[in-house]
Coordinates of N, CA, C and O in Angstrom, one line a residue:
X1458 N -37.5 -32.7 23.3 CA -38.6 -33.7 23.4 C -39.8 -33.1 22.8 O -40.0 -31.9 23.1
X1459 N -40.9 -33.8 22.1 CA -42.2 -33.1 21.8 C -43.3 -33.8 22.4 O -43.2 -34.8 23.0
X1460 N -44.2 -33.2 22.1 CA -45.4 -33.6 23.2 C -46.4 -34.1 21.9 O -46.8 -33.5 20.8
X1461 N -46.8 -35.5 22.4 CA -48.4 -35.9 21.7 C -49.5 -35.7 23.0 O -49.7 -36.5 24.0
X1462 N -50.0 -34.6 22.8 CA -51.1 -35.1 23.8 C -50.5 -34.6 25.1 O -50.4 -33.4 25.1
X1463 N -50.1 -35.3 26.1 CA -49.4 -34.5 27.4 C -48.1 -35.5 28.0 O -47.4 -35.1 29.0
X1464 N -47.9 -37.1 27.1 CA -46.9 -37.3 27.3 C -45.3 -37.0 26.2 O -45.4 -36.5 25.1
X1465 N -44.6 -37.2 26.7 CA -43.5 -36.9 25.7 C -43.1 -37.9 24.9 O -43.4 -39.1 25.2
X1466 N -42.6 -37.6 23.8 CA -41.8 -38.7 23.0 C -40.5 -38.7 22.9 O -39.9 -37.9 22.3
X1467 N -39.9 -39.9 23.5 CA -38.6 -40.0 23.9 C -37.3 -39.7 22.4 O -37.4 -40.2 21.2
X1468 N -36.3 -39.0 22.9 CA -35.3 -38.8 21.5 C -36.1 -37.7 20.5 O -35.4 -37.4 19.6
X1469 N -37.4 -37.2 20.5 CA -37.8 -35.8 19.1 C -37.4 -35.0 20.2 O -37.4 -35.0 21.4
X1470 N -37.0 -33.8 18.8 CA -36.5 -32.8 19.5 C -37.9 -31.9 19.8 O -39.0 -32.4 19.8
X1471 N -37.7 -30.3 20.1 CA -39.3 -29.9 20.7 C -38.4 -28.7 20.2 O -37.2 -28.5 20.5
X1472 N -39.6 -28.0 19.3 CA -39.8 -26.9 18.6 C -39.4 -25.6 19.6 O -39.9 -25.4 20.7
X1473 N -38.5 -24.9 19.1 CA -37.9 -23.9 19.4 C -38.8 -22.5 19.4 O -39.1 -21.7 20.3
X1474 N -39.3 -22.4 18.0 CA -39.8 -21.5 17.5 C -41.4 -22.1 17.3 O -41.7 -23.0 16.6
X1475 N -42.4 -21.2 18.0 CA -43.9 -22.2 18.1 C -44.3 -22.2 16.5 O -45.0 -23.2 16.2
X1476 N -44.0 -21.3 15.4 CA -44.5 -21.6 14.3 C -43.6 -22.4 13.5 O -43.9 -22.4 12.3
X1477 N -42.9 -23.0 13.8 CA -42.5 -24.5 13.3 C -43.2 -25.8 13.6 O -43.7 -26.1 14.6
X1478 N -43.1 -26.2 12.8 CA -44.1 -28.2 13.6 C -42.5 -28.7 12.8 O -41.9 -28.4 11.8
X1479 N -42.1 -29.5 13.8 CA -41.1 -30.4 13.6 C -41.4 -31.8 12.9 O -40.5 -32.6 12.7
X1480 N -42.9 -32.0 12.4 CA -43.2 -33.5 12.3 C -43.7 -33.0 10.7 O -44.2 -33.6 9.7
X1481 N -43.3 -31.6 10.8 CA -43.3 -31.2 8.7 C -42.2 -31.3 8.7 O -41.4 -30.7 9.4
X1482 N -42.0 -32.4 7.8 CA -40.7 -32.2 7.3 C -39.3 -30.9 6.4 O -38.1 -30.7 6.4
X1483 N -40.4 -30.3 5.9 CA -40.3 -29.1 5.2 C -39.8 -28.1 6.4 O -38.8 -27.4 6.1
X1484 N -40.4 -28.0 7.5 CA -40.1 -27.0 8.2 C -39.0 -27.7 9.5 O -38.4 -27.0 10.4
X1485 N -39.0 -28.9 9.5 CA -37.5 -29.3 10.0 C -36.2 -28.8 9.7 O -35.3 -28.3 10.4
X1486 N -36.2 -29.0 8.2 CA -35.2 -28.8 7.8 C -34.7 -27.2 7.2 O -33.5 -26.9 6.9
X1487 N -35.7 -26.6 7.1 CA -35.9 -24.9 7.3 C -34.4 -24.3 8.0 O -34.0 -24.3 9.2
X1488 N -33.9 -24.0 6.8 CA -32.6 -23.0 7.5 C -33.2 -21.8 8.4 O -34.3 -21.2 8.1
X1489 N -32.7 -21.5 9.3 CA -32.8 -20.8 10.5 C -32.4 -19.2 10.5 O -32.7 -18.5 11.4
X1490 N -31.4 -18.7 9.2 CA -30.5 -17.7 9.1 C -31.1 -16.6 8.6 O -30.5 -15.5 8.5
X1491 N -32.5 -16.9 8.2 CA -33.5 -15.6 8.0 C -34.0 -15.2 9.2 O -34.2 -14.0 9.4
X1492 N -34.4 -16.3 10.2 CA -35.3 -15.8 11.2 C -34.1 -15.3 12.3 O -34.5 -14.3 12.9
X1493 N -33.2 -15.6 12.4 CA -31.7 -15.1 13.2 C -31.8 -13.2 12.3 O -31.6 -12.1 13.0
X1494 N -32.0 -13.1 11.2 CA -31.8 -11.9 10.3 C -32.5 -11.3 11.2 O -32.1 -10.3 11.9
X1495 N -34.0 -11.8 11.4 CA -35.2 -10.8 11.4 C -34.9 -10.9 12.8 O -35.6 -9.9 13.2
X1496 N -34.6 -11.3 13.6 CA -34.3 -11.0 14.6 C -33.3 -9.9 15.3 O -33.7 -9.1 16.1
X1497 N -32.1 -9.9 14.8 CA -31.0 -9.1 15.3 C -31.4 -7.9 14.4 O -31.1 -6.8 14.9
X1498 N -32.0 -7.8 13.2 CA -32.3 -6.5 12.7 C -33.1 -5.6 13.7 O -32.7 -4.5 14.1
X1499 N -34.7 -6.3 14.4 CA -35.4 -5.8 14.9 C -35.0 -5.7 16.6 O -35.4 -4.7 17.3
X1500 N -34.1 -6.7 17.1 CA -33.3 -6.8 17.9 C -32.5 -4.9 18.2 O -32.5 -4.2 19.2
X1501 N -31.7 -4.6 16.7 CA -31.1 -3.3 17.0 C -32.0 -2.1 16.8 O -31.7 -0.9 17.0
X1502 N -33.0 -2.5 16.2 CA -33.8 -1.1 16.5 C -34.5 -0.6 18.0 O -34.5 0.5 18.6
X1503 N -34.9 -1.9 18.3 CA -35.6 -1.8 19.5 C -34.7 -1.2 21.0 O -35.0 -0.5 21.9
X1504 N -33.4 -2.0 20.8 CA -32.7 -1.6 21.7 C -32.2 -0.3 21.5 O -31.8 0.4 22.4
X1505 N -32.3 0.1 19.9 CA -31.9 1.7 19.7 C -32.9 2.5 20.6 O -32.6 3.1 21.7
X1506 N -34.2 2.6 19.9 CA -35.6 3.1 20.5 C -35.2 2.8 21.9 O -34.8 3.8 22.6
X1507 N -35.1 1.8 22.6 CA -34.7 2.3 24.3 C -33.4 3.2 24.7 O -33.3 4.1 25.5
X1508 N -32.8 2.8 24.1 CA -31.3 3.7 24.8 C -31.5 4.7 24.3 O -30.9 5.6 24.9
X1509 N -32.1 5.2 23.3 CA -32.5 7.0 22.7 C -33.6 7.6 24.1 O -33.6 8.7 24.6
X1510 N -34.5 6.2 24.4 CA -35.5 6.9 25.6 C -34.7 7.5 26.7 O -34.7 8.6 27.2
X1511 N -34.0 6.4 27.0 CA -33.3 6.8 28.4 C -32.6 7.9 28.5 O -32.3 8.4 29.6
X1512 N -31.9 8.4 26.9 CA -31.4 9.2 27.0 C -31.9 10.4 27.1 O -31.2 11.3 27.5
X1513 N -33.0 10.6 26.8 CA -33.8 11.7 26.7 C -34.7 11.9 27.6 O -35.7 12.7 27.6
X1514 N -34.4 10.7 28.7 CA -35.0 10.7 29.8 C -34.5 9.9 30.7 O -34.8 8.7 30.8
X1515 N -33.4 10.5 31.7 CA -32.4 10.0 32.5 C -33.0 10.0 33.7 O -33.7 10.8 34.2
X1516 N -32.5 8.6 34.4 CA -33.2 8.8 35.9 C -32.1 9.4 36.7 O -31.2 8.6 36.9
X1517 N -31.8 10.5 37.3 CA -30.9 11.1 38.4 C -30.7 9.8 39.4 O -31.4 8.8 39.5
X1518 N -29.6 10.1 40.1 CA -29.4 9.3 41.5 C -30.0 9.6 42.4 O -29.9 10.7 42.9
X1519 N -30.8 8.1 42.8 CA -31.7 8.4 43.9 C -33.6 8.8 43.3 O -34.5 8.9 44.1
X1520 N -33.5 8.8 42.0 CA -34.9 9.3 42.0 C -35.7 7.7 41.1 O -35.1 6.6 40.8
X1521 N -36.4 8.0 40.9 CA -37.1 7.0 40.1 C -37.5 6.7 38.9 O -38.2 7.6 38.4
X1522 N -37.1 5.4 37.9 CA -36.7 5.5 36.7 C -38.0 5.4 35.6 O -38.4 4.4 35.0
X1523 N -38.5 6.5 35.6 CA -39.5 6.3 35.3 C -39.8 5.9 33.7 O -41.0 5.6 33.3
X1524 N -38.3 6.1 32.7 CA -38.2 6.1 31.4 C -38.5 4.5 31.3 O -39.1 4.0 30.4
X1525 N -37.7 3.6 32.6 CA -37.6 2.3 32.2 C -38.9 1.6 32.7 O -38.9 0.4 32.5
X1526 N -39.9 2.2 33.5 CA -41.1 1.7 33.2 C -42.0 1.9 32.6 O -43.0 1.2 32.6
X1527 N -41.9 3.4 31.6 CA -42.7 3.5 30.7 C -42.4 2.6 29.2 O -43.1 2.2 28.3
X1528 N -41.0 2.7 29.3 CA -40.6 1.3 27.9 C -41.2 0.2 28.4 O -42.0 -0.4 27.5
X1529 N -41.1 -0.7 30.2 CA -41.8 -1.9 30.1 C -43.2 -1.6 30.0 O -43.9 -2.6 30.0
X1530 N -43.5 -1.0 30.0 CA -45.0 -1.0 29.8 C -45.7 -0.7 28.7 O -46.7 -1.2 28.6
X1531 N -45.2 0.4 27.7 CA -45.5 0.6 26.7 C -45.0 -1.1 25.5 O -45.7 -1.7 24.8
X1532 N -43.9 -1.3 25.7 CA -43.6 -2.2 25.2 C -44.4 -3.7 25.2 O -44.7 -4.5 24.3
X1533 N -44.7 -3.8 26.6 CA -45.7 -4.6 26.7 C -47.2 -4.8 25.8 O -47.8 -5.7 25.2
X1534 N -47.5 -3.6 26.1 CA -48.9 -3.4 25.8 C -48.4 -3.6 23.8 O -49.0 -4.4 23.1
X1535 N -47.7 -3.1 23.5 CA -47.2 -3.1 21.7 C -47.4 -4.7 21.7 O -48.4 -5.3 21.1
X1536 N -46.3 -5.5 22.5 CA -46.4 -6.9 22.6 C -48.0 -7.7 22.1 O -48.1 -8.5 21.1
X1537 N -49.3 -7.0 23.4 CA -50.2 -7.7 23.5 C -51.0 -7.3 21.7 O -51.6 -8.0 20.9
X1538 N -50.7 -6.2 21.6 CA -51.3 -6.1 20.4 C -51.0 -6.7 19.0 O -51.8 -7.0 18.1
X1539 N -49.2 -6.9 19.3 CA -49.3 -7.5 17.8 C -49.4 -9.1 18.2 O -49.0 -9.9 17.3
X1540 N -49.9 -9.7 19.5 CA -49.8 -11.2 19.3 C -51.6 -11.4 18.9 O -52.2 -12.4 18.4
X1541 N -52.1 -10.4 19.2 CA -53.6 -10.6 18.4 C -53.6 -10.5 16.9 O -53.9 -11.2 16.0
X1542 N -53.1 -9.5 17.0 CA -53.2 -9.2 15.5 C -52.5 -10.1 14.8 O -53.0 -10.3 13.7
X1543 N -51.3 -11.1 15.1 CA -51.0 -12.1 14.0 C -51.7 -13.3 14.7 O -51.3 -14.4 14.3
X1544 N -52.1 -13.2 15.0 CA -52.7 -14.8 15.7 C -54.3 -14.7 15.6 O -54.9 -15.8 15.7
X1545 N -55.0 -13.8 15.4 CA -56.6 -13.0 15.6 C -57.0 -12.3 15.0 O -58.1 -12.0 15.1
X1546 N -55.9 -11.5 13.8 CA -56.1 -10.1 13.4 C -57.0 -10.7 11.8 O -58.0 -10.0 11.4
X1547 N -56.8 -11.3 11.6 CA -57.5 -11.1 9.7 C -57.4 -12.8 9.1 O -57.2 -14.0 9.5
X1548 N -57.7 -11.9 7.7 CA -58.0 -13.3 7.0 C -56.8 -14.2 6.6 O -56.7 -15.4 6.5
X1549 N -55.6 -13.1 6.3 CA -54.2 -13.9 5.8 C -53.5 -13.9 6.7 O -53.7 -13.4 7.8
X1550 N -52.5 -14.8 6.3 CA -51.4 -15.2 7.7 C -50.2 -13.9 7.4 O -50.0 -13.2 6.5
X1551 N -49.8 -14.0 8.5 CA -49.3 -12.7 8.7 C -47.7 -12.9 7.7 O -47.5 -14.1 7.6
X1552 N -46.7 -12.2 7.1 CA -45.8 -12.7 7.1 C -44.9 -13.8 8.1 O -44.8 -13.5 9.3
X1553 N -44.3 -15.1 7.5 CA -43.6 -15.4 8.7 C -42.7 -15.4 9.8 O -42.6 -16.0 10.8
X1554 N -41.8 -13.5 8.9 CA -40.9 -13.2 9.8 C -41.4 -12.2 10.7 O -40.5 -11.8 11.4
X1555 N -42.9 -11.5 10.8 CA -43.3 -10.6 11.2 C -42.8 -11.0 12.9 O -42.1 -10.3 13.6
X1556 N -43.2 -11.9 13.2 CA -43.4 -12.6 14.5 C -41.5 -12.3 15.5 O -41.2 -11.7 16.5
X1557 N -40.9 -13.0 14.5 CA -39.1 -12.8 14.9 C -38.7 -11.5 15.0 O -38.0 -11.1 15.9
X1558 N -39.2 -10.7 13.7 CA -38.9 -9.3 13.8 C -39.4 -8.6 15.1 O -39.1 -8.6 16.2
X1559 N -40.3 -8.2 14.5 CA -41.5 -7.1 15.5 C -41.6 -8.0 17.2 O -41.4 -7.4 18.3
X1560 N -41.8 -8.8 17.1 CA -42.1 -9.4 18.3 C -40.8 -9.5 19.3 O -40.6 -8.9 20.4
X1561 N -39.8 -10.7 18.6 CA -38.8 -10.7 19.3 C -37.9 -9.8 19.0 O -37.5 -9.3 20.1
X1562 N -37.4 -9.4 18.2 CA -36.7 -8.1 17.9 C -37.0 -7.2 18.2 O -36.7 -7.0 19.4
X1563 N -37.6 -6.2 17.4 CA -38.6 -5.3 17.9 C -38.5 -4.7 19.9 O -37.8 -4.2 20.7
X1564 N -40.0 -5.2 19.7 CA -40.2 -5.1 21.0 C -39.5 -6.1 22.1 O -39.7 -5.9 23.2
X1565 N -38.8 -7.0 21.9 CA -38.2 -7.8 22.6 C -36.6 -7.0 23.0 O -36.2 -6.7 24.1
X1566 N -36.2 -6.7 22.2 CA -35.2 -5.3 22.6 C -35.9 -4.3 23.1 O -35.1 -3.8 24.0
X1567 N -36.6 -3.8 23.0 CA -37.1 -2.2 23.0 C -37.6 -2.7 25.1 O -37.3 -1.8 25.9
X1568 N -38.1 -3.4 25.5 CA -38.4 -4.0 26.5 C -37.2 -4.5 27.0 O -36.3 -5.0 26.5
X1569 N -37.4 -4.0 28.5 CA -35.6 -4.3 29.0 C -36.0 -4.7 30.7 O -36.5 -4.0 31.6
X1570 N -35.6 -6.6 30.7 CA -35.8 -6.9 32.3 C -34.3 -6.6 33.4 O -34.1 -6.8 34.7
X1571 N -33.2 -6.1 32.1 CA -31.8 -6.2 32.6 C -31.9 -4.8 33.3 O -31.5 -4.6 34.5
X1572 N -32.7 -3.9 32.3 CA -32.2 -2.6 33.2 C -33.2 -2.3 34.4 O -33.0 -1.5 35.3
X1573 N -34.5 -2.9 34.3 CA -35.4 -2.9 35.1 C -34.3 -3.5 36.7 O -34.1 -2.9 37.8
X1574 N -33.8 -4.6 36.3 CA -32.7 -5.3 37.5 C -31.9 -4.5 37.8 O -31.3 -4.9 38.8
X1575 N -31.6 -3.6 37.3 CA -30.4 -2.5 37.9 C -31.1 -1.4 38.2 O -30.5 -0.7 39.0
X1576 N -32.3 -1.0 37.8 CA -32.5 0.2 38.4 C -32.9 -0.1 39.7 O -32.7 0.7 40.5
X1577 N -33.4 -1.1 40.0 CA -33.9 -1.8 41.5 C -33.0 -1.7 42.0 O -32.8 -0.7 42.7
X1578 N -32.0 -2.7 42.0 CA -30.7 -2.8 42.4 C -29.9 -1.3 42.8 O -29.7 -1.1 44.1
X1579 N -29.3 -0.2 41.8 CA -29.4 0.5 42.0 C -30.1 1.7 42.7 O -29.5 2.7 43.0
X1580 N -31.4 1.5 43.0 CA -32.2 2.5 44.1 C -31.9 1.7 45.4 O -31.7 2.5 46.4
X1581 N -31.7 0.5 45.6 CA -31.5 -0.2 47.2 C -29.8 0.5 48.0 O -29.4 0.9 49.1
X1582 N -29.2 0.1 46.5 CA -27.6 0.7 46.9 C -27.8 2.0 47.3 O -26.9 2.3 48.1
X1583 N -28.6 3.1 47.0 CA -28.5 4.7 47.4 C -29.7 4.9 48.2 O -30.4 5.8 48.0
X1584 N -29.7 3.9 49.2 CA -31.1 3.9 50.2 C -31.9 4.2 50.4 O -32.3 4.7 51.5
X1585 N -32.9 3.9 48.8 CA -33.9 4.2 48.5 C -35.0 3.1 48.2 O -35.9 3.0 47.3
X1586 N -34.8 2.4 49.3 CA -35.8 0.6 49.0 C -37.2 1.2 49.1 O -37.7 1.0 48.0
X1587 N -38.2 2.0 50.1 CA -39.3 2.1 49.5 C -39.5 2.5 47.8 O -40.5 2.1 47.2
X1588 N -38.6 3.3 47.3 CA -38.6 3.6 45.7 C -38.6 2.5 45.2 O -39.6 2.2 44.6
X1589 N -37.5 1.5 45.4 CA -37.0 0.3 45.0 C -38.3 -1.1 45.0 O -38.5 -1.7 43.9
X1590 N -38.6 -1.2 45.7 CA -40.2 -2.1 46.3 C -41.2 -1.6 45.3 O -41.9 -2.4 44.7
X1591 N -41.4 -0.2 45.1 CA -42.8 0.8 44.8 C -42.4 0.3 43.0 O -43.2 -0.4 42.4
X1592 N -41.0 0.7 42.2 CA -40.6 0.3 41.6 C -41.0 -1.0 40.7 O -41.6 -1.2 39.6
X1593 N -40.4 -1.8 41.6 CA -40.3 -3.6 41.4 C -41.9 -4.1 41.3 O -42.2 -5.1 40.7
X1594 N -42.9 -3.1 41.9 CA -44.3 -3.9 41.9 C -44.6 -3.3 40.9 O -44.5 -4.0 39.9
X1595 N -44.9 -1.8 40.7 CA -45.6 -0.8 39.4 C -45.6 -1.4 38.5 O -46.5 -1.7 37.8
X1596 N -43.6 -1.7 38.3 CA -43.0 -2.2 36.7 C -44.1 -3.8 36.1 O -44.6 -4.0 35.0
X1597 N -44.3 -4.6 37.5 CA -45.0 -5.7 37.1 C -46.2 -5.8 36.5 O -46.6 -6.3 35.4
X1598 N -46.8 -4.8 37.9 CA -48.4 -4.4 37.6 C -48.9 -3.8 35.7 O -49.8 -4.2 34.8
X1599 N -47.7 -2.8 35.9 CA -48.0 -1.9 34.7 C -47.9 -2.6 33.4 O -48.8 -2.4 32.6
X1600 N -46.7 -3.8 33.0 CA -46.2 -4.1 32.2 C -47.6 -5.3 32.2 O -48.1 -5.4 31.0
X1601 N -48.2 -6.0 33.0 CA -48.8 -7.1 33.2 C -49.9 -6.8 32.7 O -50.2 -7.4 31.8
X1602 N -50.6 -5.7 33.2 CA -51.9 -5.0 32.9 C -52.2 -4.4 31.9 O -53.4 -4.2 31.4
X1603 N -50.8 -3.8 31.3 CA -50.7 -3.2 29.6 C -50.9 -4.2 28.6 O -51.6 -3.9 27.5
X1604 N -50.3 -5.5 28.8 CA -50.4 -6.5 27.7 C -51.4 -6.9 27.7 O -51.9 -7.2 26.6
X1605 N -52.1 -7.2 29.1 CA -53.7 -7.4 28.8 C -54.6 -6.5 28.5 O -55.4 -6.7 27.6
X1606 N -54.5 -5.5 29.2 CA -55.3 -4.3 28.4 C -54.9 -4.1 27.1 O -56.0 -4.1 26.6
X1607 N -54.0 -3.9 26.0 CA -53.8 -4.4 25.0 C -53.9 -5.1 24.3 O -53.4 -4.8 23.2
X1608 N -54.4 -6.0 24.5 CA -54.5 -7.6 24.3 C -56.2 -7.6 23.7 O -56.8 -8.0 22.7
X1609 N -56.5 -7.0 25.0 CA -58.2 -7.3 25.5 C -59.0 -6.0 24.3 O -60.0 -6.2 23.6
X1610 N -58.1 -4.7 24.2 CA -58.4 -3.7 23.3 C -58.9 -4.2 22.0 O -60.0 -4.3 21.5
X1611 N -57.3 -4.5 21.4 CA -57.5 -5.4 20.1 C -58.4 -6.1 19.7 O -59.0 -5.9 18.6
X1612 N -58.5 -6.9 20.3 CA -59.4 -8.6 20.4 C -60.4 -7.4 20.2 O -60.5 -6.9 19.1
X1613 N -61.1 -7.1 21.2 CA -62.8 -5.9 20.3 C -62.7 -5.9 19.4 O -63.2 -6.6 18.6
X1614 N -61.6 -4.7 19.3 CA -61.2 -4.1 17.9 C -61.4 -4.9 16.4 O -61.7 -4.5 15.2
X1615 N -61.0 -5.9 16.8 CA -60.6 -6.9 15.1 C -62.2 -7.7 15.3 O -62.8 -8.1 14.3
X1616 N -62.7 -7.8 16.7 CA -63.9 -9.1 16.5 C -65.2 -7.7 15.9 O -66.0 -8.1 15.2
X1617 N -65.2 -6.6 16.1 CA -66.0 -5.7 15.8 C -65.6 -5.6 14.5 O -66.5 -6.2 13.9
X1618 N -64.6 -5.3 13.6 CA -64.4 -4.5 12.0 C -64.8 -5.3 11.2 O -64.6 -5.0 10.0
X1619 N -65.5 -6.3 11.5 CA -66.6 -6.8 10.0 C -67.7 -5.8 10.1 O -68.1 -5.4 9.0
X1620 N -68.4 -5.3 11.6 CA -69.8 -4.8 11.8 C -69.3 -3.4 11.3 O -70.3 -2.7 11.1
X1621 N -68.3 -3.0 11.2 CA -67.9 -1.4 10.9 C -67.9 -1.5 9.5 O -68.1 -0.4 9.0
X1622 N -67.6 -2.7 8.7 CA -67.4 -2.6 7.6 C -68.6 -2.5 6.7 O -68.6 -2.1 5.5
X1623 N -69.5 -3.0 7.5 CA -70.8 -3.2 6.7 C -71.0 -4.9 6.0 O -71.7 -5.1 5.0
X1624 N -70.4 -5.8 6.6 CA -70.0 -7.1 6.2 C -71.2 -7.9 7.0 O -71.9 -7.2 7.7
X1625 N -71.5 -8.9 6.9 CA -72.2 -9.8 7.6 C -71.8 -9.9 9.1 O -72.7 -9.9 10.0
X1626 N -70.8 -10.0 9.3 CA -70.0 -11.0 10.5 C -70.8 -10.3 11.7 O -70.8 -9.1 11.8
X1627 N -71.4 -10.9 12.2 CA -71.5 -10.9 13.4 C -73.0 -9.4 13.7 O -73.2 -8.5 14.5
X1628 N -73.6 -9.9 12.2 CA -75.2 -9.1 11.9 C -75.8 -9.9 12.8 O -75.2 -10.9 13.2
X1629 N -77.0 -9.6 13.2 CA -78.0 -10.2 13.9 C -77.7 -11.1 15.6 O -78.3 -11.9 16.3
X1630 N -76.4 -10.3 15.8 CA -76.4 -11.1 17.6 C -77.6 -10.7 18.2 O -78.1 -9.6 18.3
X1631 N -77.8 -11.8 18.7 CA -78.5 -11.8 20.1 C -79.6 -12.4 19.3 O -80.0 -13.5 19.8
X1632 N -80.4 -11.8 17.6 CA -81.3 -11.4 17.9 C -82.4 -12.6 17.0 O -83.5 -12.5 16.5
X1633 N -81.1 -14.3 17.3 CA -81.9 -15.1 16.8 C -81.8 -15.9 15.0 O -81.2 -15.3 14.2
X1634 N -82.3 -16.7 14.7 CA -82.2 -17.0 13.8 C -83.1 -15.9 13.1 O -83.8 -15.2 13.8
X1635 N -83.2 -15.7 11.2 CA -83.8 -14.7 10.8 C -84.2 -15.4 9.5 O -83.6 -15.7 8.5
X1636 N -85.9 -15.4 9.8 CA -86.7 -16.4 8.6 C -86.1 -15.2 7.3 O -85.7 -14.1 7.6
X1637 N -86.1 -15.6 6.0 CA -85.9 -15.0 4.6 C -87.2 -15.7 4.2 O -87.6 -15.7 3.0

């Protein structure tokens, strides 16, 4: 179903992928088998990059997994950055598959809520629930607060680099209109 406005329209289908408009016809009918590509490509890197982490940083039984909250959180925070940067970052539009790759691929593998659910899971089985509890909040907090702190980083970042550049943008705040 798609939305005009905030009611629905009965029988249209509703966009899967937010950079599609279904009422272009051009991008209705848009084969799907490149963005599936850029997906599963970025898809196996990401999950590579985590299972290399874990490997090189194993949680023992009983202790706390600390590899798999520094992936949700690191990953997050990567997240908040590149949804500025293609949505806020500059003058050109970003490639189209940047988004499927990097975003859902990418970091969408490389970020893991399956193993976050088992390491929880797993600390309660070896009776370790204050770990388990301390765990389940951190992973939220951290992952929650990274993407916005990331997020919020960027956003400066890109609204400042005209004034670094020596460009107009955003000369003369505060300080008024400026007679010539």
């Amino acid at each position: 179903m798609s939305r005009r406005g905030s009611r629905p329209v009965p029988g249209a289908a509703e966009a899967i992928d937010p950079d599609v408009d279904l009422h272009v016809p051009a991008q209705r009918a848009e084969p799907q088998g490149r963005v599936l590509t850029a997906v599963a490509a970025g898809g196996a890197l990401g999950a590579s990059a985590r299972y290399g982490i874990s490997l090189l940083w194993p949680a023992a039984p009983g202790s706390f997994p600390w590899a798999t909250l520094w992936i949700n959180a690191s990953g997050c925070a990567l997240i908040g950055v590149l949804m500025v940067l293609i949505s806020e970052g500059g003058r050109t539009a970003p490639h189209p598959l940047l988004r499927p790759f990097a975003g859902v691929g990418v970091l969408g593998g490389f970020t893991t809520f399956s193993t976050y659910a088992m390491d929880f899971s797993r600390l309660l089985d070896e009776g370790e629930a204050r770990s388990a509890l301390a765990y389940a909040g951190l992973t939220v907090v951290a992952a929650l607060g990274a993407v916005w702190a990331a997020a919020s980083v960027t956003r400066f970042a890109v609204r400042n680099r005209g004034t670094d550049r020596g460009t107009d943008r955003g000369a003369g705040r505060g300080a008024g209109p400026v007679a010539r």
